[in-house]
Short mmCIF file of C-alpha atoms and ligand atoms in Angstrom, two decimals:
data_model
loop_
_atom_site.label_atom_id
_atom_site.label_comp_id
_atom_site.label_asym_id
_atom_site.label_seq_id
_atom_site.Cartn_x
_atom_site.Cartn_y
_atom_site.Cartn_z
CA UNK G 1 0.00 0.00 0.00
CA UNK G 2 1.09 3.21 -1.36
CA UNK G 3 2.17 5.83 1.96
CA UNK G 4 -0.19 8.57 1.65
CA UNK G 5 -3.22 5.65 1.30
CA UNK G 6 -2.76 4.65 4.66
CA UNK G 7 -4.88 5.35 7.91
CA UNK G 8 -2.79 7.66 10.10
CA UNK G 9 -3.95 8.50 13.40
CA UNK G 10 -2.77 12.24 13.59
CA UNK G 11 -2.24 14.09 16.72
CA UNK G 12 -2.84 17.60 15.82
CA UNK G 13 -1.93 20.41 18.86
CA UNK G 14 -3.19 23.50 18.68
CA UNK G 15 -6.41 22.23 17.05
CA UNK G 16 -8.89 24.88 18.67
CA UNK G 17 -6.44 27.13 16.56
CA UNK G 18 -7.67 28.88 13.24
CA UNK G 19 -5.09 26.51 11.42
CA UNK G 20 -5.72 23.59 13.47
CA UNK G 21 -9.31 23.38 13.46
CA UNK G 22 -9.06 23.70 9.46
CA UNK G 23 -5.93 20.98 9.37
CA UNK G 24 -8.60 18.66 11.82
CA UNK G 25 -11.29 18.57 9.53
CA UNK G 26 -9.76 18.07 6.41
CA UNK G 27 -7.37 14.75 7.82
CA UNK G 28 -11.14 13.96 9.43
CA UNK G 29 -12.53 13.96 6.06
CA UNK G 30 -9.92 11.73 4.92
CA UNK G 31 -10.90 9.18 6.87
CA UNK G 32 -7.72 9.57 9.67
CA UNK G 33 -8.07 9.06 13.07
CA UNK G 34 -7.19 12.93 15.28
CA UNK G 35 -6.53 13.55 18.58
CA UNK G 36 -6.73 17.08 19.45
CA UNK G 37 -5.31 18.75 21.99
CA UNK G 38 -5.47 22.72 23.44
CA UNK G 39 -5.26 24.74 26.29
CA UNK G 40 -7.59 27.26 24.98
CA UNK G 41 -4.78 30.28 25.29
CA UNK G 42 -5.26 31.62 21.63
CA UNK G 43 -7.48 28.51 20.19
CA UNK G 44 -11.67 28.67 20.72
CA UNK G 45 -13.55 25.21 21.13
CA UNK G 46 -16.38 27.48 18.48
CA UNK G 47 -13.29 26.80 15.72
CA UNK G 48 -13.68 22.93 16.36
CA UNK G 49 -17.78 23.29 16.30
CA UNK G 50 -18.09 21.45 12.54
CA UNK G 51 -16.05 18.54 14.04
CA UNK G 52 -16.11 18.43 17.50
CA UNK G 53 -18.51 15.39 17.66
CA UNK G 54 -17.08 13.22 14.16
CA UNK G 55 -16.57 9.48 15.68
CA UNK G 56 -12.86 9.67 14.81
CA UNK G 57 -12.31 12.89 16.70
CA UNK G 58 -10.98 12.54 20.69
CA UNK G 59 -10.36 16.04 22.18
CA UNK G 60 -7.99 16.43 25.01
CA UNK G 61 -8.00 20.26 26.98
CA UNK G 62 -4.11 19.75 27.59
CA UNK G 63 -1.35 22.43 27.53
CA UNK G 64 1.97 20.91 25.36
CA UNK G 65 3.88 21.75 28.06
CA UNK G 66 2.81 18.40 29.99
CA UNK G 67 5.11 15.82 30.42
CA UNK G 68 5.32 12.28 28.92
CA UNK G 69 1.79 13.83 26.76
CA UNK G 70 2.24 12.06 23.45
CA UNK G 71 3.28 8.99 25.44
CA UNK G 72 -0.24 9.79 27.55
CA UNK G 73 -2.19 10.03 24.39
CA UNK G 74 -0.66 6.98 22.66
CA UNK G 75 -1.17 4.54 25.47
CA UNK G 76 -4.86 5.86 24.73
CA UNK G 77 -5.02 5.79 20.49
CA UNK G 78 -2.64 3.46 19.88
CA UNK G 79 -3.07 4.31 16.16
CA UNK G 80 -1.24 7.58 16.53
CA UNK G 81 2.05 7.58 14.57
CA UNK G 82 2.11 11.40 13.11
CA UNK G 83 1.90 14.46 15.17
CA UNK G 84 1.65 18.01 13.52
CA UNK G 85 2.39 20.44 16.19
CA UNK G 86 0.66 23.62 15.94
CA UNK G 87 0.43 24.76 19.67
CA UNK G 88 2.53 27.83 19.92
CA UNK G 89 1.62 31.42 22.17
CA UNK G 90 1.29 32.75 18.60
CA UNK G 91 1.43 36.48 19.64
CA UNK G 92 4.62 38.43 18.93
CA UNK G 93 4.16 41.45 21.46
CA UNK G 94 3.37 39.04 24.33
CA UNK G 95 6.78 36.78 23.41
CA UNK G 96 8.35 40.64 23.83
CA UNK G 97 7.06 39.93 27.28
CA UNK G 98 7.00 36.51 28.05
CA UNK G 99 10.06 35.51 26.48
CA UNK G 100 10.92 32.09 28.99
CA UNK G 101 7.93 31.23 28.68
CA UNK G 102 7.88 31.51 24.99
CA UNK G 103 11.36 29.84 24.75
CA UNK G 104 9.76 27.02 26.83
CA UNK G 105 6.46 26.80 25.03
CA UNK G 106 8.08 27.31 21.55
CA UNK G 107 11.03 25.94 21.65
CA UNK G 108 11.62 23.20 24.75
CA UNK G 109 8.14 21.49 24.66
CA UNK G 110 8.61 21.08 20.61
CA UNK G 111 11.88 18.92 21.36
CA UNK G 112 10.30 17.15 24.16
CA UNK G 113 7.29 16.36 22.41
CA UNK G 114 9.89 15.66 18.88
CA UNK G 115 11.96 13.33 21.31
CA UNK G 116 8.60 11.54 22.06
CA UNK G 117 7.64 11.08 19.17
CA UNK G 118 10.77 9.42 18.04
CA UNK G 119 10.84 7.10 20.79
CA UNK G 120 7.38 6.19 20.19
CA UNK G 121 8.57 5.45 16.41
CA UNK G 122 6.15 7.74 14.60
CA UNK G 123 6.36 8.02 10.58
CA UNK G 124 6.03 11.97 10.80
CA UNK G 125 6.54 15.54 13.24
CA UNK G 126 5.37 18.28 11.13
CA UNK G 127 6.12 21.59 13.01
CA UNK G 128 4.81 25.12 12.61
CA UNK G 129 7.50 27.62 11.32
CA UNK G 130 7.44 30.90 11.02
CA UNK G 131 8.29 33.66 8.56
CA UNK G 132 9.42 35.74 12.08
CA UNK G 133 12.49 33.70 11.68
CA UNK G 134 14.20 35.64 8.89
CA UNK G 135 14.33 38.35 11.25
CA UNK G 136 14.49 41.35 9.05
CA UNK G 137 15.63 39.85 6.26
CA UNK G 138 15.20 42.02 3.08
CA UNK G 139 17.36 39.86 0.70
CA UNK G 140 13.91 38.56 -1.65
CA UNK G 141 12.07 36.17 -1.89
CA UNK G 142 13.26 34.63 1.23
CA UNK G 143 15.16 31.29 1.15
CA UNK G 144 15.18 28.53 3.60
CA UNK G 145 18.82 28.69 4.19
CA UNK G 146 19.25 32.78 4.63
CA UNK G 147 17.46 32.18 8.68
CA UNK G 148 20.48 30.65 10.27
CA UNK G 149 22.51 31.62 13.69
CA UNK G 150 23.62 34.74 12.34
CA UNK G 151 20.28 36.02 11.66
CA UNK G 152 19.14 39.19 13.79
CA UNK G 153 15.87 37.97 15.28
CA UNK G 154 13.17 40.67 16.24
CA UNK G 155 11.03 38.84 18.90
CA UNK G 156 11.92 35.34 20.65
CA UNK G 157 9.10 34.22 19.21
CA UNK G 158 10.96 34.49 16.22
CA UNK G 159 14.19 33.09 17.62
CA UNK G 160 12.23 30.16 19.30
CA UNK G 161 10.70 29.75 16.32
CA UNK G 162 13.83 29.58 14.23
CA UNK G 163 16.05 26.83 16.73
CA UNK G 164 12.56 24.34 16.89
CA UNK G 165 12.98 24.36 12.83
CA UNK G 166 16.22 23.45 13.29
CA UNK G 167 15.86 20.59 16.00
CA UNK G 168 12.71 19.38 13.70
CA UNK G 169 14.88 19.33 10.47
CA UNK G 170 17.25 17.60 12.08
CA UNK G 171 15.28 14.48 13.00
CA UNK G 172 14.42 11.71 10.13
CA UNK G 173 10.90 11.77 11.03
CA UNK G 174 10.58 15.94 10.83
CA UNK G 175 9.04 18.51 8.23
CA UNK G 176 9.33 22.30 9.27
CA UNK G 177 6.89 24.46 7.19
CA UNK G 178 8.00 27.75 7.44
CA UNK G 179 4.36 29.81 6.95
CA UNK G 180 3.55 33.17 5.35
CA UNK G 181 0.89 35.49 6.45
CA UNK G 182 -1.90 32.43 6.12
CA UNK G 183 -5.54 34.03 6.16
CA UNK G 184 -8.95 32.71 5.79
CA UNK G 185 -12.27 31.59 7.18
CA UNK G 186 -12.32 31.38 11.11
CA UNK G 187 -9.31 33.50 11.71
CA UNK G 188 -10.01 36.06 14.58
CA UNK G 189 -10.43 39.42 13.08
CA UNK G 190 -10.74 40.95 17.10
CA UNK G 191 -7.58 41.19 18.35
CA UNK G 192 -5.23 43.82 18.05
CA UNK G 193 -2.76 41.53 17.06
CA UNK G 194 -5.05 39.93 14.00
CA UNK G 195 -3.77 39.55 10.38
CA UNK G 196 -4.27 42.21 7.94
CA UNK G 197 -6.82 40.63 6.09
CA UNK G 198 -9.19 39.54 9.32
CA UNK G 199 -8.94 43.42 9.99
CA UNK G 200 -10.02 44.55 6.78
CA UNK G 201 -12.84 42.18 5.57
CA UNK G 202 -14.43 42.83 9.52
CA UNK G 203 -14.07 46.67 9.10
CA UNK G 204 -15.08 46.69 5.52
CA UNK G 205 -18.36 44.87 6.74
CA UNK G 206 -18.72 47.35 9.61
CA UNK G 207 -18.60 50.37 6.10
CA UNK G 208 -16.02 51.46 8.07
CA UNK G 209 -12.61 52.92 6.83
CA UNK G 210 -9.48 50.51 6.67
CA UNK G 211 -6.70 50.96 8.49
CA UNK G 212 -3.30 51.25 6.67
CA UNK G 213 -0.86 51.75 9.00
CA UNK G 214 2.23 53.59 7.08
CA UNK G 215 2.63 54.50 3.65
CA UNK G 216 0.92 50.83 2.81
CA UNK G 217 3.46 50.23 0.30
CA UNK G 218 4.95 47.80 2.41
CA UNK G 219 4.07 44.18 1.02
CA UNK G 220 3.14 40.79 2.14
CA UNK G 221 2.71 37.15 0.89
CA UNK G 222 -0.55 35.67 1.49
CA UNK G 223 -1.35 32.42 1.31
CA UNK G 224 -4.74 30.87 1.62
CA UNK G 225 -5.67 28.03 4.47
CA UNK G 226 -6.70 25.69 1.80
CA UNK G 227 -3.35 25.74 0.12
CA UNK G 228 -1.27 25.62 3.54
CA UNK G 229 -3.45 22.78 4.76
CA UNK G 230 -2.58 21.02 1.32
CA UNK G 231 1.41 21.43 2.15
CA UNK G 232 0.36 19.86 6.01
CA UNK G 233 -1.08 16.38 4.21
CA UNK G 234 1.93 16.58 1.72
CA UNK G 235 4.47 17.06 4.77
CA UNK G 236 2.61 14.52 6.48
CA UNK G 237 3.32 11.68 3.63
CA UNK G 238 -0.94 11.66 3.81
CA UNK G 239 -1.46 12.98 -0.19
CA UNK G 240 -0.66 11.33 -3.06
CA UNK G 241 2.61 12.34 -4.57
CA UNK G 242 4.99 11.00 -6.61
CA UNK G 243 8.01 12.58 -4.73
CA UNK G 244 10.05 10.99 -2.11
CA UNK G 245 9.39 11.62 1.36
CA UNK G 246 10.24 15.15 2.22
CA UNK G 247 12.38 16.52 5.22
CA UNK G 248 14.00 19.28 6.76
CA UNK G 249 12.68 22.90 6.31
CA UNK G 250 10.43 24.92 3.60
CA UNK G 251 8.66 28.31 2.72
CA UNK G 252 4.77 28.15 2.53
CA UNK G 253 3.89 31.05 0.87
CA UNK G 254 2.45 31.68 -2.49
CA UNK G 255 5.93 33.86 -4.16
CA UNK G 256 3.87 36.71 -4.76
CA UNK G 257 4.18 39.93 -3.25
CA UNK G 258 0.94 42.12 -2.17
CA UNK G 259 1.46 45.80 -0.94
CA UNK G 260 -1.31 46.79 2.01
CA UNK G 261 -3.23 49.24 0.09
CA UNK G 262 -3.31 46.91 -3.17
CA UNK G 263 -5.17 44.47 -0.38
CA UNK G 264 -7.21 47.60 0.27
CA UNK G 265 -8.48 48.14 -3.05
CA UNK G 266 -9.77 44.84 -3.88
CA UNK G 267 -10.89 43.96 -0.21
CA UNK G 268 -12.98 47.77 -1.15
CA UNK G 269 -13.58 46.61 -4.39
CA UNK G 270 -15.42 43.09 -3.04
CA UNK G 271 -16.97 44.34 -0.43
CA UNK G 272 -18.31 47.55 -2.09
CA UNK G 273 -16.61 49.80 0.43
CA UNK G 274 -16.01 52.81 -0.68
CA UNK G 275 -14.73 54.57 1.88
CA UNK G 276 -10.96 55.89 1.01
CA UNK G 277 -8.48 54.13 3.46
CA UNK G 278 -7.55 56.20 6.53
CA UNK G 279 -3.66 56.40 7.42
CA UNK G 280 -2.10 55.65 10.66
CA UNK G 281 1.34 55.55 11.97
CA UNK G 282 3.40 53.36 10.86
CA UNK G 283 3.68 50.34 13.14
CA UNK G 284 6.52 50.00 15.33
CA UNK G 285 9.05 47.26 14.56
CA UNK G 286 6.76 46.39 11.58
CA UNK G 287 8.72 44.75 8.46
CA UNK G 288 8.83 46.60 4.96
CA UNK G 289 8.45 43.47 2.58
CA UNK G 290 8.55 40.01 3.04
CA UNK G 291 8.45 37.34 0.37
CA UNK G 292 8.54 33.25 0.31
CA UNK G 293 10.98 31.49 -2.73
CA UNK G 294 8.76 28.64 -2.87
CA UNK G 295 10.89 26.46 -5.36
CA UNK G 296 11.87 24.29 -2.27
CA UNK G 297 8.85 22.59 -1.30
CA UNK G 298 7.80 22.66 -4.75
CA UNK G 299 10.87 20.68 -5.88
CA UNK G 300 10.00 18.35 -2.62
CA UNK G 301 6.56 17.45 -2.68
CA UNK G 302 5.34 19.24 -5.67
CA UNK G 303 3.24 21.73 -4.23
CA UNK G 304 2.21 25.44 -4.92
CA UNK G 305 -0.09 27.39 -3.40
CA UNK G 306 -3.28 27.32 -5.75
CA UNK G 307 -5.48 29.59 -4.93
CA UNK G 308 -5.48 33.11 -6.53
CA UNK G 309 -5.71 35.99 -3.66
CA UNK G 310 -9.12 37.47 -4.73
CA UNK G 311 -10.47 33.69 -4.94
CA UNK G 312 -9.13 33.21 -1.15
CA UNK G 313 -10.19 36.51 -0.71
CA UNK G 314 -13.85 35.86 -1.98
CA UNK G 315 -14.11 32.80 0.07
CA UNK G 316 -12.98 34.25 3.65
CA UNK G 317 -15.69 37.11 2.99
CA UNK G 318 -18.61 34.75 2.89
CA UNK G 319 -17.43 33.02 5.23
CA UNK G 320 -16.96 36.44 7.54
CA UNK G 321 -20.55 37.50 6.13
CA UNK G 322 -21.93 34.53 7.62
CA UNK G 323 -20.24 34.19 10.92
CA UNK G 324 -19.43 37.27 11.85
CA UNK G 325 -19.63 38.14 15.29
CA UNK G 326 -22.44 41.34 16.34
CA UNK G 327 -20.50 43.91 17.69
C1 LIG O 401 3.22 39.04 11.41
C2 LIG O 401 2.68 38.95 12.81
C3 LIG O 401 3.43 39.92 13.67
C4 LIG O 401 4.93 39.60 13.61
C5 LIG O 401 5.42 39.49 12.17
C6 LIG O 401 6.82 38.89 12.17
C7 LIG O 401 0.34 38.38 12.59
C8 LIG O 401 -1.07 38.85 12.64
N1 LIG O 401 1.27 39.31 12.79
O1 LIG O 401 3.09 40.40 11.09
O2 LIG O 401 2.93 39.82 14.99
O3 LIG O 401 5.66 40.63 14.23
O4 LIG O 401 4.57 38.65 11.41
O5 LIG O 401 7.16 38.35 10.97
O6 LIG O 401 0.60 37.21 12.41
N2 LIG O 401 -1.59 46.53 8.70
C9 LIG O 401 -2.28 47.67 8.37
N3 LIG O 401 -3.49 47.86 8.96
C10 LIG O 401 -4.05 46.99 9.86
C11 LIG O 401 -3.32 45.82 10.19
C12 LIG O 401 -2.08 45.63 9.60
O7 LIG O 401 -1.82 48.50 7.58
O8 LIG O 401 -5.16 47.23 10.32
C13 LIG O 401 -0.30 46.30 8.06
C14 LIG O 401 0.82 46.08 9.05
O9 LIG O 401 1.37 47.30 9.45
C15 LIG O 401 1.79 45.23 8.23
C16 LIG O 401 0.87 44.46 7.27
O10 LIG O 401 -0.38 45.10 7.32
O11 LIG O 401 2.66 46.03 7.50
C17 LIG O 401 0.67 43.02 7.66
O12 LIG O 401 0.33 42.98 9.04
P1 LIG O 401 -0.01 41.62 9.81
O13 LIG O 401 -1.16 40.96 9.17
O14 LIG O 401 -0.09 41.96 11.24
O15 LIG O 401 1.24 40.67 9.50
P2 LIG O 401 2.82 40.92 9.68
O16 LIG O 401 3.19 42.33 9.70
O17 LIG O 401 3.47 40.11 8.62
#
C-alpha cells in the first residue's frame, strides 16, 4: 500500500487554533483518526464546532507543556504515529514579554514532544515555522537557508521559532513548514494583534474605513488556508505524490508579493466599500516586505499554493458574512 493511502492516526496540537481546526477537519474527512489537543490560550472550542462530535475525533484540553503527553495520548489511540504540532503562544508582542515562557512553550516542549515522538517510532513531526524567523531579512524572496545563527531575530518568538525548525529538520521523522501570512475563514479578526486581512474584511463589513498603517506600500505574501493545509497532508506523507518523502525545512507562501493598500483596493472593491483608506502611523518594529521562494517545497513534494488571492479573498468574505460576530 502506497504511503499517503494509509490510515494515520494524527495528533494535531493546537487544534482549537484557526489553522488547526481547518488541518482537523480536512485529515477527518480523509478518513484519519485525530486527537486534538489545546489549552484554549489563543485557540476557541467554536473553531472545532463542525467537528467536534465526528466518531474519529478525541479532544484532550491539555497544555503541550505536559510531560510524557504524546506517550499519555498513545497509550490511549494506539493508532497515533504522526503528530503536527501547531500549539505555539502565537502572539509576537506578548513573546516581547513573556520571552521564557515563549522559549519554553516554543522551543523546549517542541523537542520534548519531537523526542517523544521518536521514541514512540512515529512516521512523521510536522512543526509550525514561522516567517518571524528571517528576522528582518530584506534579501527577496526569502530562502530557507538565509534564517540561520547569524540572523538578527526581532522577537523570541521568532528566535524560538527559528532553533525548533532546526531541531525538527534535524530528526528523520521531521518537516518544518515555514508559513507566510496564512488568512482565511475562522481567523479572529478581534484582536489587536489579528492579520491584515481579518482586519479589513471585519471593518469593511462594519462600512467602516481601513486601516493602513504607514505609507501601505509595504508588502506581504498571502497564502490561503486551503493551500497551507494542502502542504500539512503533503508534509505529512498523507497525499498522493509522486516525490520521495520530504524533510528538513520549507517556505509556505504563495511567491507573490501584495502591498497593504493593493489588499485595500480589492478587499474595497469586493466588499463595495467605498470609503478611502484612513492612514495611521506606521507600526513600530513592523517589516517593509517580506516574500517566500517557494521552489523548495515545490521541488519536494510538488506543491504550490493554488489559490489566486481574490479567490481566497472571496471565500474568507462569505465566510466572515456569515459568521461574523455582532459587535
Ligand atoms: C506578522 C505577525 C506579527 C509579527 C510578524 C513577524 C500576525 C497577525 N502578525 O506580522 O505579529 O511581528 O509577522 O514576521 O501574524 N496593517 C495595516 N493595517 C491593519 C493591520 C495591519 O496596515 O489594520 C499592516 C501592518 O502594518 C503590516 C501588514 O499590514 O505592515 C501586515 O500585518 P499583519 O497581518 O499583522 O502581518 P505581519 O506584519 O506580517
Amino acid at each position: 500500500m502506497k504511503e499517503h493511502q494509509e490510515k494515520r492516526g494524527c495528533v494535531v496540537t493546537g487544534v482549537a487554533g484557526f489553522v488547526g481546526s481547518h488541518l482537523a477537519e480536512r485529515l477527518l474527512s480523509l478518513g484519519h483518526e485525530v486527537v486534538g489537543v489545546d489549552n484554549f490560550f489563543s485557540g476557541h472550542p467554536e473553531n472545532m464546532a463542525s467537528f467536534r462530535d465526528h466518531p474519529a475525533f478525541n479532544f484532550y484540553e491539555k497544555s503541550i507543556a505536559e510531560q510524557n503527553l504524546l506517550e499519555d495520548l498513545t497509550e490511549k489511540h494506539p493508532s497515533l504515529n504522526c503528530c503536527f504540532h501547531l500549539a505555539a503562544i502565537v502572539s509576537v508582542p506578548y513573546s516581547m514579554d513573556h520571552e521564557d515562557e515563549t522559549m519554553e512553550l516554543n522551543f523546549t516542549a517542541t523537542v520534548r514532544l519531537l523526542q517523544s515522538a521518536e521514541k514512540l517510532q512515529f512516521k512523521r513531526f510536522v512543526f509550525a515555522g514561522s516567517a518571524a524567523e528571517y528576522g528582518n531579512d530584506q534579501r527577496l524572496p526569502l530562502q530557507e537557508a538565509y534564517a540561520d545563527e547569524n540572523t538578527a531575530h526581532a522577537s523570541p518568538y521568532g528566535r524560538a521559532k527559528f532553533l525548533g525548525s532546526q531541531k525538527v529538520a534535524s530528526s528523520p521523522l521531521g518537516v518544518a513548514l515555514r508559513f507566510f501570512n496564512i488568512y482565511g475563514p475562522r481567523q479572529d479578526p478581534r484582536s489587536p494583534y489579528s492579520g491584515v486581512i481579518s482586519r479589513f474584511l471585519d471593518m469593511a463589513l462594519a462600512e467602516e474605513r481601513l486601516t493602513v498603517f504607514g505609507d501601505g506600500l509595504q508588502a506581504r505574501d498571502f497564502v490561503y488556508i486551503s493551500d497551507v493545509v494542502d502542504a500539512y497532508l503533503l508534509a505529512g506523507g498523507l497525499q498522493d505524490s509522486s516525490f520521495e518523502v520530504c524533510h528538513g525545512i520549507y517556505n509556505i507562501g504563495t511567491g507573490r508579493s501584495t502591498t497593504i493598500l493593493e489588499l485595500a483596493e480589492i478587499i474595497k472593491a469586493l466588499t463595495g466599500n467605498g470609503n478611502a483608506p484612513r492612514f495611521l502611523p506606521e507600526r513600530p518594529g513592523d517589516i517593509r516586505f517580506s516574500l517566500a521562494s517557494v521552489e523548495a517545497f515545490s521541488k519536494a513534494a510538488g506543491w504550490r499554493a493554488g489559490t489566486s488571492l481574490r479567490d481566497g479573498l472571496r471565500a474568507t468574505l462569505q465566510w466572515y458574512r456569515e459568521h461574523r460576530p455582532e459587535e
